[in-house]
């Protein structure tokens, strides 16, 4: 009973579920149909709106395209108009050019006609002149023959006489012109040069002491002479052999003489003798030892002198070998003038003169100090000292301006910089000043005589005097034989003769004096 109830209840539930399913399904179908219908309605509405919007946009695009077309069309028309205008302008210019060319052609034709007419006229004139020239030549030949007959002199002889006359006149005029040119150059150029040189000389103070080829060694007593000579003269021979210096022992009280051309050897001998005499031990072995030490000391002193010299002059970066050469200058002389003192003096002069001219004063000092280093070596050489010094300066890295100044200060090579003439001038100033150098009296007198003899070699010279130590030659001429123009020419010719035939320091001034006197006595 209970089972039947349960089965009936289950079957009822199943049937109810089936009925409920169909009812729900039916309701869902109706709902889906209504949703589909609404969706179709919405889709139709959207499509309609889209079509309307598309039509609107299509119309807008068409309008924009039409506007763009119109704009491009107008721009194209403007370009075409501009091109047409340019073509019109070009055609106008072409027509103007053609008209101008045609005008020029017509002018040229007219000018050609005028030129042809002038050429024709010129040919006629030329023919006429040729005929006239022939007539003139005939008349000239006839006149020459008549003059030859009248004067008794041929045309060639008369021409030679005229040439000689003109030559003499031209020579006189040329001499006067040359003299005027020289005087004008002196007035304009020498004023500043003299000012610079005088200022330079005045600013330099130098010693005028002259080194000799002998040195005097003073002794405390004459007893020392015997010890220096030694037994049978062995000590003095050892000293002479070790130093290369001749020792002269004579009757001079408390002194002996050291003679040698080399100042270094003399100094070594002097210092060695001083040490030997002070020590008291004088014998050959001791002499050799002392001389060797002294020579080494002198070498060190030479280097020290060179260093001190370049420091005093403010010169830097000099090669050690050149410094040593500068130190050795102290023991060299040139014409009796100490070489180091001369070189220092030239360096100072060069520095002052370069400063006055606005050049490099330090470089000028360097060139002035080294200009005579070619005189330092002991060995004989055939190379001039200026060239040798230039080669050494190049070897030890000096600048080209300094090397050229060293080589050109005696005109051995061509001058390539402004330092070269400055060094040459300062070298002449240092060597030519009073007391700088010694000259043998005979050669000095001979030079003065040669100056006077040159003057006497010219016609019309009455007297000649070499004055101012050979720096001036005064020539007195005969007023009857030499006029004023010839006096000027004579001064020039004598100066050229001196410059050609003689060698002299500095310059020689030639003064020609012509005097006319009229003397009467009132009684």
Short mmCIF file of C-alpha atoms in Angstrom, two decimals:
data_model
loop_
_atom_site.label_atom_id
_atom_site.label_comp_id
_atom_site.label_asym_id
_atom_site.label_seq_id
_atom_site.Cartn_x
_atom_site.Cartn_y
_atom_site.Cartn_z
CA UNK A 1 0.00 0.00 0.00
CA UNK A 2 2.72 2.27 0.94
CA UNK A 3 4.69 1.21 -2.14
CA UNK A 4 1.83 2.03 -4.45
CA UNK A 5 1.50 5.40 -2.85
CA UNK A 6 5.14 6.06 -3.33
CA UNK A 7 5.11 4.92 -6.95
CA UNK A 8 2.03 7.05 -7.61
CA UNK A 9 3.70 10.02 -6.02
CA UNK A 10 6.83 9.54 -8.11
CA UNK A 11 4.82 9.17 -11.30
CA UNK A 12 2.89 12.31 -10.41
CA UNK A 13 6.06 14.19 -9.83
CA UNK A 14 7.47 13.01 -13.14
CA UNK A 15 4.36 13.96 -15.03
CA UNK A 16 4.35 17.35 -13.28
CA UNK A 17 7.93 17.87 -14.21
CA UNK A 18 7.23 17.02 -17.83
CA UNK A 19 4.26 19.35 -17.95
CA UNK A 20 6.35 22.10 -16.29
CA UNK A 21 9.10 21.56 -18.84
CA UNK A 22 6.75 21.97 -21.79
CA UNK A 23 5.21 25.03 -20.24
CA UNK A 24 8.63 26.63 -19.69
CA UNK A 25 9.74 25.67 -23.18
CA UNK A 26 6.67 27.26 -24.66
CA UNK A 27 7.28 30.44 -22.74
CA UNK A 28 10.91 30.59 -23.82
CA UNK A 29 9.95 30.17 -27.45
CA UNK A 30 7.58 33.11 -27.25
CA UNK A 31 10.19 35.24 -25.52
CA UNK A 32 12.85 34.39 -28.15
CA UNK A 33 10.51 35.30 -30.99
CA UNK A 34 9.77 38.64 -29.42
CA UNK A 35 13.50 39.31 -28.89
CA UNK A 36 14.28 38.39 -32.52
CA UNK A 37 11.56 40.66 -33.74
CA UNK A 38 12.87 43.54 -31.66
CA UNK A 39 16.44 42.87 -32.86
CA UNK A 40 15.31 42.91 -36.49
CA UNK A 41 13.51 46.15 -35.84
CA UNK A 42 16.65 47.70 -34.26
CA UNK A 43 18.84 46.43 -37.09
CA UNK A 44 16.57 47.96 -39.68
CA UNK A 45 16.68 51.25 -37.78
CA UNK A 46 20.51 51.17 -37.58
CA UNK A 47 20.84 50.36 -41.29
CA UNK A 48 18.55 53.22 -42.13
CA UNK A 49 20.55 55.63 -39.98
CA UNK A 50 23.81 54.37 -41.48
CA UNK A 51 22.54 54.87 -45.00
CA UNK A 52 21.46 58.39 -44.16
CA UNK A 53 24.83 59.21 -42.54
CA UNK A 54 26.74 57.66 -45.52
CA UNK A 55 24.78 59.79 -47.96
CA UNK A 56 25.64 62.88 -45.90
CA UNK A 57 29.35 62.05 -45.79
CA UNK A 58 29.33 61.21 -49.52
CA UNK A 59 27.90 64.62 -50.30
CA UNK A 60 30.55 66.29 -48.06
CA UNK A 61 33.42 64.44 -49.77
CA UNK A 62 32.07 65.32 -53.19
CA UNK A 63 31.89 68.98 -52.18
CA UNK A 64 35.49 68.89 -50.79
CA UNK A 65 36.73 67.25 -54.00
CA UNK A 66 35.03 69.91 -56.09
CA UNK A 67 36.56 72.69 -53.97
CA UNK A 68 40.05 71.10 -54.24
CA UNK A 69 39.64 70.77 -58.00
CA UNK A 70 38.64 74.40 -58.29
CA UNK A 71 41.66 75.46 -56.14
CA UNK A 72 44.14 73.39 -58.21
CA UNK A 73 42.62 74.73 -61.40
CA UNK A 74 43.12 78.34 -60.24
CA UNK A 75 46.75 77.66 -59.21
CA UNK A 76 47.40 76.01 -62.58
CA UNK A 77 45.97 79.00 -64.35
CA UNK A 78 48.23 81.32 -62.30
CA UNK A 79 51.32 79.26 -63.24
CA UNK A 80 50.33 79.34 -66.91
CA UNK A 81 49.84 83.10 -66.72
CA UNK A 82 53.27 83.55 -65.07
CA UNK A 83 54.95 81.46 -67.74
CA UNK A 84 53.20 83.37 -70.46
CA UNK A 85 54.38 86.64 -68.89
CA UNK A 86 57.99 85.38 -68.70
CA UNK A 87 57.86 84.24 -72.31
CA UNK A 88 56.52 87.64 -73.31
CA UNK A 89 59.34 89.38 -71.40
CA UNK A 90 61.96 87.11 -72.97
CA UNK A 91 60.57 87.81 -76.43
CA UNK A 92 60.64 91.53 -75.70
CA UNK A 93 64.30 91.36 -74.53
CA UNK A 94 65.20 89.33 -77.60
CA UNK A 95 63.59 91.93 -79.87
CA UNK A 96 65.49 94.69 -78.00
CA UNK A 97 68.77 92.83 -78.38
CA UNK A 98 68.14 92.29 -82.06
CA UNK A 99 67.46 95.96 -82.55
CA UNK A 100 70.58 96.87 -80.56
CA UNK A 101 72.71 94.44 -82.56
CA UNK A 102 71.42 95.80 -85.80
CA UNK A 103 72.20 99.32 -84.57
CA UNK A 104 75.74 98.27 -83.60
CA UNK A 105 76.23 96.62 -86.97
CA UNK A 106 75.26 99.79 -88.74
CA UNK A 107 77.64 101.80 -86.57
CA UNK A 108 80.47 99.32 -87.24
CA UNK A 109 79.88 99.53 -90.93
CA UNK A 110 80.10 103.29 -90.71
CA UNK A 111 83.28 103.08 -88.63
CA UNK A 112 84.83 100.62 -91.10
CA UNK A 113 84.16 103.05 -93.88
CA UNK A 114 85.80 105.86 -91.83
CA UNK A 115 88.81 103.66 -91.03
CA UNK A 116 89.24 102.67 -94.67
CA UNK A 117 89.14 106.32 -95.60
CA UNK A 118 91.74 107.19 -92.94
CA UNK A 119 94.00 104.30 -94.03
CA UNK A 120 93.81 105.50 -97.58
CA UNK A 121 94.63 109.03 -96.43
CA UNK A 122 97.52 107.66 -94.29
CA UNK A 123 98.95 105.78 -97.25
CA UNK A 124 98.85 108.94 -99.31
CA UNK A 125 100.54 110.93 -96.53
CA UNK A 126 103.16 108.20 -96.02
CA UNK A 127 103.98 108.20 -99.71
CA UNK A 128 104.27 111.98 -99.61
CA UNK A 129 106.56 111.85 -96.53
CA UNK A 130 108.79 109.25 -98.18
CA UNK A 131 109.25 111.52 -101.13
CA UNK A 132 110.02 114.43 -98.80
CA UNK A 133 112.48 112.27 -96.84
CA UNK A 134 114.32 111.40 -100.01
CA UNK A 135 114.55 115.08 -100.89
CA UNK A 136 115.78 115.90 -97.33
CA UNK A 137 118.43 113.15 -97.53
CA UNK A 138 119.67 114.54 -100.80
CA UNK A 139 119.81 118.06 -99.34
CA UNK A 140 121.55 116.69 -96.18
CA UNK A 141 124.19 114.85 -98.19
CA UNK A 142 124.79 117.96 -100.26
CA UNK A 143 125.07 120.11 -97.09
CA UNK A 144 127.48 117.62 -95.49
CA UNK A 145 129.70 117.65 -98.57
CA UNK A 146 129.69 121.45 -98.62
CA UNK A 147 130.56 121.57 -94.87
CA UNK A 148 133.38 119.06 -95.38
CA UNK A 149 134.76 121.20 -98.17
CA UNK A 150 134.46 124.40 -96.13
CA UNK A 151 135.82 123.00 -92.79
CA UNK A 152 138.37 120.62 -94.20
CA UNK A 153 137.16 117.90 -91.76
CA UNK A 154 135.31 114.75 -92.74
CA UNK A 155 131.89 113.89 -91.28
CA UNK A 156 133.29 110.90 -89.32
CA UNK A 157 136.00 113.06 -87.74
CA UNK A 158 133.49 115.75 -86.82
CA UNK A 159 131.20 113.07 -85.35
CA UNK A 160 134.02 111.64 -83.22
CA UNK A 161 134.91 115.13 -81.95
CA UNK A 162 131.26 115.77 -81.08
CA UNK A 163 131.01 112.39 -79.33
CA UNK A 164 134.09 113.14 -77.22
CA UNK A 165 132.70 116.55 -76.27
CA UNK A 166 129.33 115.07 -75.36
CA UNK A 167 131.00 112.22 -73.47
CA UNK A 168 133.00 114.62 -71.31
CA UNK A 169 129.92 116.76 -70.68
CA UNK A 170 127.83 113.68 -69.85
CA UNK A 171 130.52 112.39 -67.52
CA UNK A 172 130.59 115.69 -65.65
CA UNK A 173 126.79 115.77 -65.42
CA UNK A 174 126.71 112.13 -64.30
CA UNK A 175 129.31 112.76 -61.58
CA UNK A 176 127.35 115.76 -60.36
CA UNK A 177 124.12 113.72 -60.38
CA UNK A 178 125.77 110.86 -58.50
CA UNK A 179 127.19 113.27 -55.94
CA UNK A 180 123.81 114.95 -55.47
CA UNK A 181 122.14 111.55 -55.09
CA UNK A 182 124.73 110.45 -52.54
CA UNK A 183 124.36 113.66 -50.56
CA UNK A 184 120.57 113.37 -50.59
CA UNK A 185 120.77 109.75 -49.41
CA UNK A 186 123.15 110.76 -46.65
CA UNK A 187 120.81 113.52 -45.49
CA UNK A 188 117.80 111.21 -45.35
CA UNK A 189 119.27 107.82 -44.39
CA UNK A 190 122.30 108.58 -42.25
CA UNK A 191 120.53 110.82 -39.75
CA UNK A 192 118.64 108.00 -38.04
CA UNK A 193 121.54 105.56 -38.47
CA UNK A 194 123.95 107.98 -36.79
CA UNK A 195 121.48 108.59 -34.00
CA UNK A 196 121.09 104.87 -33.30
CA UNK A 197 124.83 104.17 -33.46
CA UNK A 198 125.77 107.15 -31.27
CA UNK A 199 123.13 106.25 -28.68
CA UNK A 200 124.38 102.68 -28.69
CA UNK A 201 128.04 103.69 -28.24
CA UNK A 202 127.21 106.13 -25.46
CA UNK A 203 125.32 103.47 -23.52
CA UNK A 204 128.21 101.00 -23.54
CA UNK A 205 131.14 101.37 -21.13
CA UNK A 206 134.13 99.13 -21.88
CA UNK A 207 137.62 98.55 -20.61
CA UNK A 208 140.44 99.34 -23.00
CA UNK A 209 143.11 97.07 -21.51
CA UNK A 210 145.12 95.12 -24.09
CA UNK A 211 146.48 91.64 -23.54
CA UNK A 212 150.13 91.06 -24.47
CA UNK A 213 151.94 87.97 -25.63
CA UNK A 214 154.13 87.94 -22.51
CA UNK A 215 153.39 87.64 -18.80
CA UNK A 216 155.62 88.85 -15.97
CA UNK A 217 155.95 86.53 -12.95
CA UNK A 218 157.04 88.44 -9.86
CA UNK A 219 159.38 86.81 -7.31
CA UNK A 220 159.97 87.62 -3.69
CA UNK A 221 163.73 87.49 -4.18
CA UNK A 222 166.27 86.66 -6.87
CA UNK A 223 167.30 83.53 -4.95
CA UNK A 224 164.19 81.78 -6.27
CA UNK A 225 165.47 82.14 -9.84
CA UNK A 226 168.18 79.59 -9.21
CA UNK A 227 165.71 77.07 -7.80
CA UNK A 228 163.44 77.58 -10.84
CA UNK A 229 166.38 77.03 -13.20
CA UNK A 230 167.52 73.96 -11.27
CA UNK A 231 170.73 71.96 -11.57
CA UNK A 232 172.06 72.40 -15.12
CA UNK A 233 168.70 73.93 -16.11
CA UNK A 234 166.67 70.73 -15.68
CA UNK A 235 163.79 72.43 -13.84
CA UNK A 236 163.30 75.22 -16.37
CA UNK A 237 163.48 72.73 -19.25
CA UNK A 238 160.85 70.55 -17.54
CA UNK A 239 158.55 73.56 -17.09
CA UNK A 240 158.98 74.62 -20.71
CA UNK A 241 158.38 71.07 -21.96
CA UNK A 242 155.27 70.57 -19.80
CA UNK A 243 153.64 73.95 -20.52
CA UNK A 244 154.92 74.87 -24.00
CA UNK A 245 155.94 78.31 -22.73
CA UNK A 246 159.33 79.95 -23.09
CA UNK A 247 160.69 81.14 -19.74
CA UNK A 248 163.10 84.07 -19.94
CA UNK A 249 165.33 84.60 -16.92
CA UNK A 250 167.43 87.76 -17.25
CA UNK A 251 168.79 90.53 -15.09
CA UNK A 252 165.34 91.96 -14.36
CA UNK A 253 165.18 92.14 -10.57
CA UNK A 254 162.65 89.87 -8.83
CA UNK A 255 160.86 88.90 -12.04
CA UNK A 256 160.94 86.37 -14.85
CA UNK A 257 159.13 86.58 -18.20
CA UNK A 258 156.77 83.96 -19.63
CA UNK A 259 156.51 84.22 -23.42
CA UNK A 260 153.93 82.41 -25.54
CA UNK A 261 151.33 83.42 -28.15
CA UNK A 262 148.73 81.16 -26.43
CA UNK A 263 147.24 82.88 -23.39
CA UNK A 264 146.00 79.57 -21.97
CA UNK A 265 149.51 78.11 -21.91
CA UNK A 266 150.89 81.29 -20.32
CA UNK A 267 148.21 81.17 -17.63
CA UNK A 268 148.92 77.49 -16.93
CA UNK A 269 152.64 78.24 -16.64
CA UNK A 270 152.05 81.26 -14.38
CA UNK A 271 149.77 79.41 -11.97
CA UNK A 272 152.06 76.35 -11.96
CA UNK A 273 155.09 78.50 -11.10
CA UNK A 274 153.11 80.21 -8.34
CA UNK A 275 152.22 76.84 -6.78
CA UNK A 276 155.77 75.50 -7.13
CA UNK A 277 157.36 78.60 -5.61
CA UNK A 278 154.81 78.67 -2.78
CA UNK A 279 155.27 74.97 -2.05
CA UNK A 280 159.06 75.15 -2.35
CA UNK A 281 159.42 71.68 -3.90
CA UNK A 282 160.68 72.24 -7.43
CA UNK A 283 161.81 69.20 -9.39
CA UNK A 284 160.75 67.61 -12.72
CA UNK A 285 158.29 65.04 -11.25
CA UNK A 286 156.62 67.67 -9.09
CA UNK A 287 156.52 70.10 -12.05
CA UNK A 288 154.64 67.60 -14.24
CA UNK A 289 152.15 66.87 -11.46
CA UNK A 290 151.46 70.54 -10.73
CA UNK A 291 151.14 71.43 -14.44
CA UNK A 292 148.65 68.59 -14.97
CA UNK A 293 146.49 69.74 -12.03
CA UNK A 294 146.70 73.37 -13.14
CA UNK A 295 145.66 72.52 -16.69
CA UNK A 296 142.61 70.68 -15.34
CA UNK A 297 141.79 73.65 -13.11
CA UNK A 298 142.07 76.03 -16.09
CA UNK A 299 139.67 73.85 -18.11
CA UNK A 300 137.14 74.07 -15.28
CA UNK A 301 137.70 77.80 -15.01
CA UNK A 302 137.08 78.19 -18.77
CA UNK A 303 133.69 76.49 -18.42
CA UNK A 304 132.87 78.67 -15.39
CA UNK A 305 133.84 81.84 -17.32
CA UNK A 306 131.59 80.78 -20.20
CA UNK A 307 128.65 80.14 -17.89
CA UNK A 308 129.14 83.43 -16.07
CA UNK A 309 129.35 85.32 -19.38
CA UNK A 310 126.09 83.92 -20.80
CA UNK A 311 124.33 84.54 -17.48
CA UNK A 312 125.56 88.15 -17.37
CA UNK A 313 124.29 88.75 -20.90
CA UNK A 314 120.95 87.04 -20.27
CA UNK A 315 121.50 84.31 -22.88
CA UNK A 316 119.81 80.97 -22.19
CA UNK A 317 119.83 77.50 -23.73
CA UNK A 318 123.37 77.68 -25.14
CA UNK A 319 124.99 74.34 -25.98
CA UNK A 320 127.69 73.28 -23.43
CA UNK A 321 130.32 73.12 -26.19
CA UNK A 322 129.53 76.70 -27.22
CA UNK A 323 129.72 77.76 -23.55
CA UNK A 324 133.20 76.22 -23.38
CA UNK A 325 134.23 78.10 -26.54
CA UNK A 326 132.97 81.35 -25.02
CA UNK A 327 135.11 80.69 -21.94
CA UNK A 328 138.20 80.04 -24.08
CA UNK A 329 137.73 83.47 -25.66
CA UNK A 330 139.24 84.96 -22.51
CA UNK A 331 142.60 83.52 -23.53
CA UNK A 332 142.41 84.62 -27.18
CA UNK A 333 143.09 87.99 -28.73
CA UNK A 334 142.33 89.63 -32.07
CA UNK A 335 144.65 92.43 -33.19
CA UNK A 336 145.69 92.81 -29.56
CA UNK A 337 142.06 93.04 -28.38
CA UNK A 338 140.87 90.44 -25.87
CA UNK A 339 138.39 88.24 -27.75
CA UNK A 340 135.99 87.67 -24.84
CA UNK A 341 135.91 91.36 -23.97
CA UNK A 342 135.36 92.17 -27.66
CA UNK A 343 132.56 89.60 -27.99
CA UNK A 344 130.82 90.82 -24.81
CA UNK A 345 131.06 94.37 -26.10
CA UNK A 346 129.64 93.39 -29.50
CA UNK A 347 126.81 91.46 -27.80
CA UNK A 348 125.85 94.51 -25.72
CA UNK A 349 126.04 96.80 -28.75
CA UNK A 350 123.88 94.39 -30.78
CA UNK A 351 121.31 94.16 -28.01
CA UNK A 352 121.00 97.94 -27.70
CA UNK A 353 120.90 98.50 -31.46
CA UNK A 354 118.33 95.73 -32.02
CA UNK A 355 116.15 97.21 -29.28
CA UNK A 356 116.38 100.64 -30.93
CA UNK A 357 115.27 99.10 -34.24
CA UNK A 358 112.44 97.08 -32.67
CA UNK A 359 114.07 93.65 -33.25
CA UNK A 360 114.72 90.68 -30.93
CA UNK A 361 117.40 92.01 -28.57
CA UNK A 362 118.14 88.61 -26.96
CA UNK A 363 118.71 86.97 -30.34
CA UNK A 364 120.96 89.89 -31.37
CA UNK A 365 123.03 89.48 -28.16
CA UNK A 366 123.38 85.77 -28.90
CA UNK A 367 124.66 86.45 -32.41
CA UNK A 368 127.02 89.18 -31.17
CA UNK A 369 128.54 86.94 -28.49
CA UNK A 370 129.11 84.01 -30.89
CA UNK A 371 130.23 85.96 -33.98
CA UNK A 372 133.98 85.26 -33.41
CA UNK A 373 133.89 81.69 -32.05
CA UNK A 374 135.70 80.63 -35.24
CA UNK A 375 138.87 82.24 -33.82
CA UNK A 376 138.92 79.93 -30.77
CA UNK A 377 140.49 76.66 -32.15
CA UNK A 378 144.20 76.03 -31.68
CA UNK A 379 144.68 74.06 -34.92
CA UNK A 380 145.37 75.81 -38.22
CA UNK A 381 142.54 75.74 -40.77
CA UNK A 382 142.07 77.23 -44.22
CA UNK A 383 138.38 77.96 -43.57
CA UNK A 384 137.70 81.65 -42.68
CA UNK A 385 136.79 82.10 -39.04
CA UNK A 386 133.33 83.48 -39.94
CA UNK A 387 132.45 80.36 -41.97
CA UNK A 388 133.92 78.07 -39.30
CA UNK A 389 131.90 79.81 -36.59
CA UNK A 390 128.73 79.53 -38.69
CA UNK A 391 129.33 75.79 -39.19
CA UNK A 392 129.80 75.27 -35.44
CA UNK A 393 126.65 77.28 -34.66
CA UNK A 394 124.65 75.14 -37.12
CA UNK A 395 126.16 71.97 -35.65
CA UNK A 396 125.13 72.93 -32.11
CA UNK A 397 121.54 73.88 -33.01
CA UNK A 398 121.58 77.67 -33.21
CA UNK A 399 118.80 79.45 -35.12
CA UNK A 400 119.30 80.25 -38.84
CA UNK A 401 119.32 84.03 -38.15
CA UNK A 402 122.19 83.63 -35.65
CA UNK A 403 124.14 81.32 -37.99
CA UNK A 404 123.77 83.74 -40.90
CA UNK A 405 124.85 86.70 -38.74
CA UNK A 406 128.01 84.81 -37.71
CA UNK A 407 128.89 83.80 -41.27
CA UNK A 408 128.05 87.15 -42.88
CA UNK A 409 129.75 89.59 -40.49
CA UNK A 410 132.77 89.73 -42.85
CA UNK A 411 130.64 89.33 -46.03
CA UNK A 412 131.71 85.69 -46.44
CA UNK A 413 128.10 84.71 -47.14
CA UNK A 414 125.03 86.66 -48.21
CA UNK A 415 123.01 88.37 -45.47
CA UNK A 416 119.50 86.98 -45.09
CA UNK A 417 118.24 88.68 -41.92
CA UNK A 418 118.41 92.09 -40.23
CA UNK A 419 120.61 90.68 -37.46
CA UNK A 420 123.50 90.21 -39.91
CA UNK A 421 124.16 93.91 -40.70
CA UNK A 422 123.68 94.77 -37.01
CA UNK A 423 126.40 92.28 -35.98
CA UNK A 424 128.68 93.54 -38.76
CA UNK A 425 128.26 97.19 -37.71
CA UNK A 426 128.72 96.46 -34.00
CA UNK A 427 131.85 94.39 -34.73
CA UNK A 428 133.29 97.36 -36.64
CA UNK A 429 132.35 99.76 -33.81
CA UNK A 430 134.05 97.58 -31.20
CA UNK A 431 137.20 97.08 -33.26
CA UNK A 432 137.52 100.65 -34.50
CA UNK A 433 137.08 102.59 -31.25
CA UNK A 434 140.22 104.27 -29.83
CA UNK A 435 142.47 101.92 -27.87
CA UNK A 436 140.63 98.76 -28.91
CA UNK A 437 143.35 97.25 -31.05
CA UNK A 438 147.08 97.54 -31.60
CA UNK A 439 148.61 98.15 -34.98
CA UNK A 440 152.22 97.90 -35.94
CA UNK A 441 153.60 101.42 -36.35
CA UNK A 442 155.19 100.69 -39.72
CA UNK A 443 151.98 99.32 -41.25
CA UNK A 444 150.01 102.24 -39.80
CA UNK A 445 152.39 104.81 -41.30
CA UNK A 446 152.42 102.92 -44.59
CA UNK A 447 148.63 103.05 -44.75
CA UNK A 448 148.68 106.82 -44.28
CA UNK A 449 151.32 107.16 -46.99
CA UNK A 450 149.27 105.01 -49.36
CA UNK A 451 146.27 107.28 -48.78
CA UNK A 452 148.28 110.35 -49.72
CA UNK A 453 149.86 108.60 -52.72
CA UNK A 454 146.44 107.75 -54.12
CA UNK A 455 145.47 111.42 -53.97
CA UNK A 456 148.69 112.51 -55.69
CA UNK A 457 147.92 110.10 -58.52
CA UNK A 458 145.21 112.45 -59.85
CA UNK A 459 145.88 115.52 -61.99
CA UNK A 460 145.57 118.92 -60.38
CA UNK A 461 146.32 117.75 -56.81
CA UNK A 462 148.69 120.15 -55.05
CA UNK A 463 148.83 118.74 -51.52
CA UNK A 464 147.31 115.77 -49.67
CA UNK A 465 147.14 115.12 -45.93
CA UNK A 466 145.93 111.97 -44.17
CA UNK A 467 144.53 113.09 -40.79
CA UNK A 468 142.46 111.70 -37.90
CA UNK A 469 144.41 108.42 -37.80
CA UNK A 470 143.72 107.79 -41.46
CA UNK A 471 139.97 108.38 -41.18
CA UNK A 472 140.04 111.53 -43.32
CA UNK A 473 142.00 112.58 -46.42
CA UNK A 474 142.20 116.29 -47.20
CA UNK A 475 143.20 117.13 -50.75
CA UNK A 476 144.20 120.66 -51.82
CA UNK A 477 143.94 121.21 -55.58
CA UNK A 478 145.26 123.89 -57.95
CA UNK A 479 142.43 126.33 -58.57
CA UNK A 480 143.66 127.13 -62.11
CA UNK A 481 143.46 123.50 -63.25
CA UNK A 482 140.47 122.23 -61.27
CA UNK A 483 137.13 124.04 -61.26
CA UNK A 484 134.24 123.46 -58.83
CA UNK A 485 132.62 120.70 -60.90
CA UNK A 486 135.91 118.87 -61.32
CA UNK A 487 136.59 119.19 -57.58
CA UNK A 488 133.35 117.35 -56.83
CA UNK A 489 134.20 114.68 -59.41
CA UNK A 490 137.74 114.39 -58.03
CA UNK A 491 136.44 113.74 -54.50
CA UNK A 492 134.22 110.96 -55.81
CA UNK A 493 136.96 109.37 -57.94
CA UNK A 494 139.50 109.42 -55.07
CA UNK A 495 137.00 107.78 -52.70
CA UNK A 496 136.28 105.07 -55.28
CA UNK A 497 140.03 104.50 -55.80
CA UNK A 498 140.60 104.15 -52.03
CA UNK A 499 137.66 101.78 -51.71
CA UNK A 500 139.00 99.62 -54.56
CA UNK A 501 142.76 99.56 -53.78
CA UNK A 502 143.01 99.70 -49.99
CA UNK A 503 141.93 97.73 -46.93
CA UNK A 504 141.09 99.83 -43.86
CA UNK A 505 138.82 99.76 -40.80
CA UNK A 506 135.72 101.92 -40.75
CA UNK A 507 135.49 104.59 -43.44
CA UNK A 508 137.68 107.31 -44.97
CA UNK A 509 136.27 110.78 -45.60
CA UNK A 510 137.72 112.52 -48.69
CA UNK A 511 137.61 116.34 -48.63
CA UNK A 512 138.75 118.28 -51.71
CA UNK A 513 139.63 121.95 -51.06
CA UNK A 514 139.84 124.48 -53.88
CA UNK A 515 140.88 127.99 -52.96
CA UNK A 516 141.25 131.12 -55.09
CA UNK A 517 143.15 134.06 -53.65
CA UNK A 518 143.45 137.59 -55.01
CA UNK A 519 146.25 139.56 -53.30
CA UNK A 520 147.13 143.20 -53.95
CA UNK A 521 149.33 145.57 -52.01
CA UNK A 522 148.34 149.18 -51.42
CA UNK A 523 151.36 151.50 -51.26
#
